[in-house]
Amino acid sequence: MERVIKNKKILVTGGAGFIGSNLIESFLSCGNQVSCLDNFSTGKRENLKEYMDHPDFRLLEGDIRNYNDCLEAVSDTDIVFHQAALGSVPRSIKDPVTSTDVNIGGFVKMLFASKEAGVKRFIYAASSSTYGDHPGLPKVEDRTGKPLSPYGITKYVDELFAANFASTYNIEVIGLRYFNVFGRRQDPHGAYAAVIPLFVKKLMNHEAPVVNGNGSFSRDFTYIDNVIQANHLAALADRQEAINQVYNVAHGERTDLNTLFELIRDIAGRYDRRVLEIKPVYGPERAGDIPHSLASIEKAKNLLGYSPTHNVKKGLEEALEWYWENL
Ligand SMILES: NC(=O)c1ccc[n+]([C@@H]2O[C@H](COP(=O)([O-])OP(=O)(O)OC[C@H]3O[C@@H](n4cnc5c(N)ncnc54)[C@H](O)[C@@H]3O)[C@@H](O)[C@H]2O)c1
């Protein structure tokens, strides 16, 4: 990666999770001091084990719903990368109360603590779910619809709070609307696992993955390295018009679930030929799912200099190599 942040004091919330742990790895490798705040509700200690003895790494076990934990975590910090949240649309439908407490209550506490501590920039994980029922494709940042799930509502409300804080207080905010991120360390286990690790795990076990619906639903699957790049660029952005904005972070390429399955099966077949015989089974559509998602990445290209390095196939090749070595 060409443009990276260096010599900064950084806090990553949700750093024991999939995206957060990848950010920590990248920030440490570029010579930053990195703190992590996590309550390990969905994150894993294993994701941090490589950094525990790193002299520039500090772990704070705590909860973003606890304001004192937030205050302790943000002290002496230049930039916050706020990733902690409860992901998953189905989880938020099953338990909207906890998702709201964490994703909105915790978000505001982190934002307010950051402002109180004099943090210069607050970069946060927003979501493509904010587009809700808006039918337009590709998704352009200022054209959003009504969120379709409690999760989508929480991520939309976070953007409102961030914009309000930017105009009310002297804190810079940047929201990165991630589109279906995948890659190393994404958890394949549990009821709320994302589609790519779920398909990979099933194939590794010689089982047929379940496709929700008829497989025609499509997503802009985004490899983790593209997300890492966008976070570095958001931290580096210095043009005024680039700050206090939200950006789509995606590859700008749409893959339907049937094609995704075939891509994964073909790559998995390089490791284990038996998976080439497996066909998916089809189940009901999931509540709260939008049929298609595809990002315009023009805004991030123009204002941040974003240039994704991995399309879905290249990303899947790297991800599967990791799963085969680590699962
Ligand atoms: N993975 C995706 O495709 C995707 C897409 C859009 C947005 N996002 C957003 O990106 C962020 C990271 O997602 P992820 O996929 O890495 O999820 P993840 O579940 O792997 O990571 C979330 C982390 O936050 C921590 N956390 C949860 N509640 C907490 C609390 N109350 N206090 C402290 N820590 C807490 C968890 O323990 C976990 O380590 C989230 O904000 C998510 O909404 C992810």
CSV table of C-alpha atoms and ligand atoms in Angstrom, one decimal:
chain,number,residue,atom,x,y,z
A,1,MET,CA,0.0,0.0,0.0
A,2,GLU,CA,1.4,3.4,-1.0
A,3,ARG,CA,-0.3,5.9,1.4
A,4,VAL,CA,-0.4,4.8,5.0
A,5,ILE,CA,-0.5,6.5,8.4
A,6,LYS,CA,2.6,6.4,10.5
A,7,ASN,CA,3.6,7.5,14.0
A,8,LYS,CA,0.1,8.1,15.2
A,9,LYS,CA,-1.6,7.2,18.5
A,10,ILE,CA,-4.6,5.2,17.4
A,11,LEU,CA,-7.6,3.6,19.1
A,12,VAL,CA,-9.4,0.7,17.3
A,13,THR,CA,-12.7,-0.2,19.0
A,14,GLY,CA,-13.9,-3.7,18.2
A,15,GLY,CA,-10.3,-4.6,17.5
A,16,ALA,CA,-10.8,-8.3,18.5
A,17,GLY,CA,-13.2,-8.6,15.6
A,18,PHE,CA,-12.7,-9.4,11.9
A,19,ILE,CA,-12.2,-5.9,10.5
A,20,GLY,CA,-10.7,-4.4,13.7
A,21,SER,CA,-8.0,-7.0,14.1
A,22,ASN,CA,-7.0,-6.5,10.4
A,23,LEU,CA,-6.8,-2.8,11.0
A,24,ILE,CA,-4.6,-3.3,14.1
A,25,GLU,CA,-2.3,-5.6,12.2
A,26,SER,CA,-1.9,-3.0,9.4
A,27,PHE,CA,-1.5,0.0,11.8
A,28,LEU,CA,1.2,-1.7,13.9
A,29,SER,CA,3.1,-2.8,10.8
A,30,CYS,CA,3.3,0.9,9.8
A,31,GLY,CA,4.8,2.1,13.0
A,32,ASN,CA,1.8,3.4,14.9
A,33,GLN,CA,0.9,3.0,18.6
A,34,VAL,CA,-2.4,1.1,18.8
A,35,SER,CA,-4.9,0.6,21.5
A,36,CYS,CA,-7.8,-1.8,21.3
A,37,LEU,CA,-11.1,-1.5,23.2
A,38,ASP,CA,-13.2,-4.6,23.0
A,39,ASN,CA,-15.6,-6.6,25.2
A,40,PHE,CA,-15.1,-9.9,23.3
A,41,SER,CA,-18.8,-10.3,22.7
A,42,THR,CA,-18.3,-11.4,19.1
A,43,GLY,CA,-14.5,-10.8,18.8
A,44,LYS,CA,-11.9,-13.4,19.8
A,45,ARG,CA,-8.7,-13.2,21.8
A,46,GLU,CA,-7.1,-15.4,19.2
A,47,ASN,CA,-7.4,-12.5,16.7
A,48,LEU,CA,-5.1,-10.4,18.9
A,49,LYS,CA,-2.7,-13.1,20.2
A,50,GLU,CA,0.1,-12.1,17.7
A,51,TYR,CA,0.1,-8.5,19.0
A,52,MET,CA,-0.2,-9.0,22.8
A,53,ASP,CA,3.6,-8.8,23.3
A,54,HIS,CA,4.1,-6.0,20.7
A,55,PRO,CA,5.5,-2.9,22.5
A,56,ASP,CA,3.2,-0.5,20.7
A,57,PHE,CA,0.0,-2.4,21.4
A,58,ARG,CA,-2.3,-2.0,24.4
A,59,LEU,CA,-5.5,-4.0,25.0
A,60,LEU,CA,-8.4,-2.5,27.1
A,61,GLU,CA,-11.0,-5.0,27.9
A,62,GLY,CA,-14.2,-2.9,28.2
A,63,ASP,CA,-17.6,-2.0,26.8
A,64,ILE,CA,-18.5,1.0,24.6
A,65,ARG,CA,-21.8,1.1,26.5
A,66,ASN,CA,-19.7,2.1,29.6
A,67,TYR,CA,-18.8,5.8,29.3
A,68,ASN,CA,-15.8,5.4,31.6
A,69,ASP,CA,-14.4,2.7,29.5
A,70,CYS,CA,-14.7,4.9,26.5
A,71,LEU,CA,-13.0,7.8,28.3
A,72,GLU,CA,-10.1,5.6,29.4
A,73,ALA,CA,-9.7,4.2,25.9
A,74,VAL,CA,-9.6,7.6,24.1
A,75,SER,CA,-7.1,9.3,26.4
A,76,ASP,CA,-3.9,10.4,24.5
A,77,THR,CA,-5.3,9.4,21.1
A,78,ASP,CA,-4.9,11.1,17.7
A,79,ILE,CA,-7.4,9.1,15.7
A,80,VAL,CA,-10.2,6.7,16.6
A,81,PHE,CA,-11.2,3.9,14.2
A,82,HIS,CA,-14.6,2.9,15.6
A,83,GLN,CA,-15.5,-0.6,14.6
A,84,ALA,CA,-17.2,-2.0,17.7
A,85,ALA,CA,-20.9,-2.8,17.0
A,86,LEU,CA,-23.2,-5.8,16.9
A,87,GLY,CA,-23.3,-6.8,13.2
A,88,SER,CA,-25.9,-8.9,11.4
A,89,VAL,CA,-29.4,-8.0,10.2
A,90,PRO,CA,-30.9,-11.2,11.6
A,91,ARG,CA,-29.3,-10.6,15.0
A,92,SER,CA,-30.8,-7.1,15.1
A,93,ILE,CA,-34.3,-8.5,14.2
A,94,LYS,CA,-34.0,-11.1,17.0
A,95,ASP,CA,-32.8,-8.7,19.6
A,96,PRO,CA,-33.2,-5.0,18.5
A,97,VAL,CA,-32.7,-3.8,22.1
A,98,THR,CA,-29.1,-4.9,22.5
A,99,SER,CA,-28.2,-4.0,18.9
A,100,THR,CA,-29.5,-0.5,19.5
A,101,ASP,CA,-27.8,-0.2,22.9
A,102,VAL,CA,-24.4,-1.1,21.4
A,103,ASN,CA,-24.7,0.4,17.9
A,104,ILE,CA,-26.3,3.7,18.9
A,105,GLY,CA,-25.8,4.1,22.6
A,106,GLY,CA,-22.2,2.9,22.5
A,107,PHE,CA,-21.5,4.9,19.3
A,108,VAL,CA,-22.6,8.2,20.9
A,109,LYS,CA,-20.6,7.4,24.1
A,110,MET,CA,-17.5,6.8,22.0
A,111,LEU,CA,-18.1,9.9,19.9
A,112,PHE,CA,-18.7,12.1,22.9
A,113,ALA,CA,-15.7,10.7,24.8
A,114,SER,CA,-13.5,11.3,21.7
A,115,LYS,CA,-14.7,14.9,21.5
A,116,GLU,CA,-14.1,15.4,25.3
A,117,ALA,CA,-10.6,14.0,25.0
A,118,GLY,CA,-9.7,16.2,22.1
A,119,VAL,CA,-9.4,13.4,19.5
A,120,LYS,CA,-8.8,15.0,16.2
A,121,ARG,CA,-10.5,12.5,13.9
A,122,PHE,CA,-13.2,9.9,14.4
A,123,ILE,CA,-13.4,7.4,11.6
A,124,TYR,CA,-16.2,4.9,11.9
A,125,ALA,CA,-17.6,1.8,10.3
A,126,ALA,CA,-20.9,2.7,8.6
A,127,SER,CA,-22.8,0.3,6.4
A,128,SER,CA,-24.4,-0.2,3.1
A,129,SER,CA,-27.5,-1.2,5.0
A,130,THR,CA,-28.1,2.6,5.3
A,131,TYR,CA,-29.3,2.5,1.6
A,132,GLY,CA,-32.4,0.5,2.9
A,133,ASP,CA,-35.2,0.3,0.3
A,134,HIS,CA,-33.7,2.8,-2.1
A,135,PRO,CA,-33.9,1.0,-5.5
A,136,GLY,CA,-31.2,2.9,-7.3
A,137,LEU,CA,-28.0,1.0,-8.5
A,138,PRO,CA,-25.2,1.7,-8.1
A,139,LYS,CA,-25.6,3.2,-4.6
A,140,VAL,CA,-24.5,6.8,-4.4
A,141,GLU,CA,-23.8,8.3,-1.0
A,142,ASP,CA,-26.5,11.0,-0.9
A,143,ARG,CA,-29.3,8.8,-2.2
A,144,THR,CA,-30.5,6.6,0.7
A,145,GLY,CA,-33.9,5.0,1.4
A,146,LYS,CA,-35.6,3.8,4.5
A,147,PRO,CA,-33.6,1.2,6.5
A,148,LEU,CA,-35.0,-2.3,6.3
A,149,SER,CA,-33.8,-3.6,9.7
A,150,PRO,CA,-33.0,-2.5,13.2
A,151,TYR,CA,-29.3,-2.9,12.3
A,152,GLY,CA,-29.8,-0.6,9.2
A,153,ILE,CA,-31.5,2.0,11.4
A,154,THR,CA,-28.6,1.9,14.0
A,155,LYS,CA,-26.1,2.5,11.3
A,156,TYR,CA,-28.2,5.3,9.7
A,157,VAL,CA,-28.6,7.0,13.1
A,158,ASP,CA,-24.9,6.8,13.7
A,159,GLU,CA,-24.3,8.9,10.6
A,160,LEU,CA,-26.8,11.5,11.8
A,161,PHE,CA,-24.9,11.7,15.2
A,162,ALA,CA,-21.5,11.9,13.5
A,163,ALA,CA,-22.7,14.8,11.2
A,164,ASN,CA,-24.2,16.6,14.1
A,165,PHE,CA,-21.0,16.3,16.2
A,166,ALA,CA,-19.0,17.5,13.3
A,167,SER,CA,-21.1,20.7,13.0
A,168,THR,CA,-21.6,21.2,16.8
A,169,TYR,CA,-18.1,20.4,18.1
A,170,ASN,CA,-14.7,20.7,16.7
A,171,ILE,CA,-14.2,17.1,15.8
A,172,GLU,CA,-13.6,15.7,12.3
A,173,VAL,CA,-15.6,12.6,11.4
A,174,ILE,CA,-15.5,10.3,8.4
A,175,GLY,CA,-18.0,7.4,7.9
A,176,LEU,CA,-17.0,4.4,5.7
A,177,ARG,CA,-20.0,2.5,4.4
A,178,TYR,CA,-18.6,-1.0,4.1
A,179,PHE,CA,-20.3,-3.3,1.6
A,180,ASN,CA,-20.2,-7.0,2.6
A,181,VAL,CA,-16.6,-7.3,3.7
A,182,PHE,CA,-14.8,-10.6,3.6
A,183,GLY,CA,-11.3,-12.0,4.2
A,184,ARG,CA,-8.9,-13.5,6.7
A,185,ARG,CA,-10.2,-13.9,10.3
A,186,GLN,CA,-13.9,-13.4,9.4
A,187,ASP,CA,-15.7,-15.8,11.7
A,188,PRO,CA,-17.3,-18.8,10.0
A,189,HIS,CA,-19.0,-20.0,13.2
A,190,GLY,CA,-22.2,-19.1,14.9
A,191,ALA,CA,-25.8,-18.3,13.9
A,192,TYR,CA,-24.9,-14.9,12.4
A,193,ALA,CA,-21.9,-15.9,10.3
A,194,ALA,CA,-21.6,-14.0,7.0
A,195,VAL,CA,-22.2,-15.8,3.7
A,196,ILE,CA,-18.6,-16.3,2.4
A,197,PRO,CA,-17.0,-17.9,5.6
A,198,LEU,CA,-20.2,-19.9,5.9
A,199,PHE,CA,-19.9,-21.3,2.4
A,200,VAL,CA,-16.2,-22.0,2.9
A,201,LYS,CA,-16.8,-23.8,6.1
A,202,LYS,CA,-19.6,-26.0,4.6
A,203,LEU,CA,-17.4,-26.9,1.7
A,204,MET,CA,-14.5,-27.8,3.9
A,205,ASN,CA,-16.8,-30.1,5.8
A,206,HIS,CA,-18.1,-31.6,2.5
A,207,GLU,CA,-21.6,-30.2,3.2
A,208,ALA,CA,-24.0,-28.3,0.9
A,209,PRO,CA,-24.2,-24.6,1.7
A,210,VAL,CA,-27.7,-23.1,1.9
A,211,VAL,CA,-28.4,-20.2,-0.4
A,212,ASN,CA,-31.2,-17.9,0.9
A,213,GLY,CA,-33.6,-17.4,-2.0
A,214,ASN,CA,-32.9,-18.6,-5.5
A,215,GLY,CA,-29.3,-17.3,-5.7
A,216,SER,CA,-30.1,-14.2,-7.8
A,217,PHE,CA,-29.6,-11.8,-5.0
A,218,SER,CA,-26.3,-9.9,-5.5
A,219,ARG,CA,-23.8,-8.0,-3.4
A,220,ASP,CA,-20.7,-5.9,-3.9
A,221,PHE,CA,-18.4,-8.2,-1.9
A,222,THR,CA,-15.4,-6.3,-0.6
A,223,TYR,CA,-12.1,-7.8,0.3
A,224,ILE,CA,-10.6,-6.7,3.6
A,225,ASP,CA,-7.4,-5.2,2.0
A,226,ASN,CA,-9.6,-2.6,0.2
A,227,VAL,CA,-11.2,-1.7,3.6
A,228,ILE,CA,-7.8,-1.3,5.2
A,229,GLN,CA,-6.7,1.0,2.4
A,230,ALA,CA,-9.9,3.1,2.8
A,231,ASN,CA,-9.2,3.5,6.5
A,232,HIS,CA,-5.6,4.7,6.0
A,233,LEU,CA,-6.8,7.1,3.3
A,234,ALA,CA,-9.6,8.5,5.5
A,235,ALA,CA,-7.0,9.2,8.2
A,236,LEU,CA,-4.7,10.9,5.7
A,237,ALA,CA,-7.4,13.0,4.1
A,238,ASP,CA,-6.5,16.7,4.4
A,239,ARG,CA,-8.7,18.5,1.9
A,240,GLN,CA,-11.6,20.2,3.7
A,241,GLU,CA,-14.2,18.8,1.4
A,242,ALA,CA,-13.0,15.3,2.1
A,243,ILE,CA,-13.6,15.5,5.8
A,244,ASN,CA,-17.0,15.2,7.6
A,245,GLN,CA,-18.3,12.9,4.8
A,246,VAL,CA,-19.5,9.4,4.3
A,247,TYR,CA,-18.0,7.1,1.6
A,248,ASN,CA,-18.9,3.9,0.0
A,249,VAL,CA,-16.1,1.3,0.5
A,250,ALA,CA,-16.5,-1.5,-1.9
A,251,HIS,CA,-15.0,-2.8,-5.1
A,252,GLY,CA,-17.8,-1.6,-7.4
A,253,GLU,CA,-18.6,-5.0,-8.8
A,254,ARG,CA,-21.7,-7.1,-8.3
A,255,THR,CA,-21.7,-10.9,-7.7
A,256,ASP,CA,-24.9,-12.9,-7.3
A,257,LEU,CA,-25.0,-15.7,-4.8
A,258,ASN,CA,-25.0,-18.5,-7.4
A,259,THR,CA,-21.8,-17.1,-9.0
A,260,LEU,CA,-20.3,-16.5,-5.6
A,261,PHE,CA,-20.9,-20.2,-4.7
A,262,GLU,CA,-19.3,-21.3,-8.0
A,263,LEU,CA,-16.3,-19.1,-7.5
A,264,ILE,CA,-15.7,-20.4,-4.0
A,265,ARG,CA,-16.2,-24.0,-5.0
A,266,ASP,CA,-13.8,-23.7,-7.9
A,267,ILE,CA,-11.1,-22.2,-5.7
A,268,ALA,CA,-11.8,-24.7,-2.9
A,269,GLY,CA,-11.4,-27.4,-5.5
A,270,ARG,CA,-7.7,-26.6,-5.8
A,271,TYR,CA,-7.3,-27.7,-2.2
A,272,ASP,CA,-9.8,-30.6,-2.1
A,273,ARG,CA,-11.1,-32.0,-5.4
A,274,ARG,CA,-14.1,-33.6,-3.6
A,275,VAL,CA,-15.8,-30.2,-3.1
A,276,LEU,CA,-16.2,-29.8,-6.9
A,277,GLU,CA,-19.2,-32.3,-6.7
A,278,ILE,CA,-21.1,-30.2,-4.1
A,279,LYS,CA,-24.2,-28.3,-5.2
A,280,PRO,CA,-25.9,-25.7,-3.0
A,281,VAL,CA,-29.4,-26.2,-1.5
A,282,TYR,CA,-31.9,-23.3,-1.7
A,283,GLY,CA,-33.7,-22.0,1.4
A,284,PRO,CA,-36.2,-19.2,2.1
A,285,GLU,CA,-35.3,-15.5,1.6
A,286,ARG,CA,-34.2,-13.7,4.8
A,287,ALA,CA,-36.3,-10.9,6.3
A,288,GLY,CA,-34.6,-7.5,6.0
A,289,ASP,CA,-32.4,-8.5,3.0
A,290,ILE,CA,-32.2,-6.2,0.0
A,291,PRO,CA,-32.2,-8.0,-3.4
A,292,HIS,CA,-29.2,-6.2,-4.9
A,293,SER,CA,-26.4,-4.0,-3.7
A,294,LEU,CA,-23.7,-2.4,-5.8
A,295,ALA,CA,-21.6,0.7,-4.8
A,296,SER,CA,-20.5,3.6,-6.8
A,297,ILE,CA,-17.0,4.2,-5.5
A,298,GLU,CA,-16.5,7.5,-7.4
A,299,LYS,CA,-16.7,9.7,-4.3
A,300,ALA,CA,-14.0,7.7,-2.4
A,301,LYS,CA,-11.8,7.6,-5.6
A,302,ASN,CA,-12.1,11.4,-6.1
A,303,LEU,CA,-11.9,12.7,-2.6
A,304,LEU,CA,-9.7,10.1,-0.9
A,305,GLY,CA,-7.7,8.6,-3.7
A,306,TYR,CA,-9.2,5.2,-3.1
A,307,SER,CA,-8.2,2.5,-5.6
A,308,PRO,CA,-9.3,-1.0,-4.6
A,309,THR,CA,-6.6,-3.6,-5.2
A,310,HIS,CA,-8.7,-6.8,-4.9
A,311,ASN,CA,-11.7,-7.8,-7.0
A,312,VAL,CA,-13.9,-10.5,-5.6
A,313,LYS,CA,-12.0,-13.4,-7.3
A,314,LYS,CA,-8.5,-12.2,-6.1
A,315,GLY,CA,-9.9,-11.6,-2.6
A,316,LEU,CA,-11.5,-15.1,-2.5
A,317,GLU,CA,-8.3,-16.7,-3.6
A,318,GLU,CA,-6.4,-15.0,-0.7
A,319,ALA,CA,-9.2,-15.6,1.8
A,320,LEU,CA,-9.5,-19.3,1.0
A,321,GLU,CA,-5.8,-19.8,1.3
A,322,TRP,CA,-6.1,-18.4,4.8
A,323,TYR,CA,-9.1,-20.5,5.7
A,324,TRP,CA,-7.3,-23.6,4.5
A,325,GLU,CA,-4.3,-22.9,6.6
A,326,ASN,CA,-6.1,-21.7,9.7
A,327,LEU,CA,-9.5,-23.4,10.1
B,1,LIG,N1,-18.3,-7.3,8.0
B,1,LIG,C1,-19.1,-6.6,7.2
B,1,LIG,O1,-19.4,-7.0,6.1
B,1,LIG,C2,-19.6,-5.2,7.6
B,1,LIG,C3,-20.3,-4.5,6.6
B,1,LIG,C4,-20.8,-3.2,7.0
B,1,LIG,C5,-20.4,-2.7,8.2
B,1,LIG,N2,-19.7,-3.4,9.1
B,1,LIG,C6,-19.3,-2.8,10.4
B,1,LIG,O2,-17.9,-3.0,10.6
B,1,LIG,C7,-17.7,-3.1,12.0
B,1,LIG,C8,-16.8,-4.3,12.3
B,1,LIG,O3,-17.5,-5.5,11.8
B,1,LIG,P1,-16.9,-6.9,11.8
B,1,LIG,O4,-17.4,-7.6,10.6
B,1,LIG,O5,-15.5,-6.9,12.1
B,1,LIG,O6,-17.6,-7.5,13.1
B,1,LIG,P2,-17.1,-8.4,14.3
B,1,LIG,O7,-18.3,-8.9,15.0
B,1,LIG,O8,-16.1,-9.4,13.9
B,1,LIG,O9,-16.3,-7.3,15.2
B,1,LIG,C9,-17.0,-6.4,16.0
B,1,LIG,C10,-16.2,-6.3,17.3
B,1,LIG,O10,-16.8,-5.3,18.2
B,1,LIG,C11,-16.8,-5.9,19.5
B,1,LIG,N3,-17.9,-5.4,20.3
B,1,LIG,C12,-19.2,-5.6,20.1
B,1,LIG,N4,-19.9,-5.0,21.0
B,1,LIG,C13,-19.1,-4.3,21.8
B,1,LIG,C14,-19.2,-3.5,23.0
B,1,LIG,N5,-20.4,-3.2,23.5
B,1,LIG,N6,-18.1,-3.0,23.5
B,1,LIG,C15,-16.8,-3.2,23.0
B,1,LIG,N7,-16.7,-4.0,21.9
B,1,LIG,C16,-17.8,-4.5,21.4
B,1,LIG,C17,-16.9,-7.4,19.3
B,1,LIG,O11,-16.4,-8.1,20.4
B,1,LIG,C18,-16.0,-7.6,18.1
B,1,LIG,O12,-14.7,-7.8,18.4
B,1,LIG,C19,-19.0,-3.1,12.7
B,1,LIG,O13,-19.3,-1.8,13.1
B,1,LIG,C20,-20.0,-3.5,11.6
B,1,LIG,O14,-21.3,-3.0,11.8
B,1,LIG,C21,-19.2,-4.7,8.8
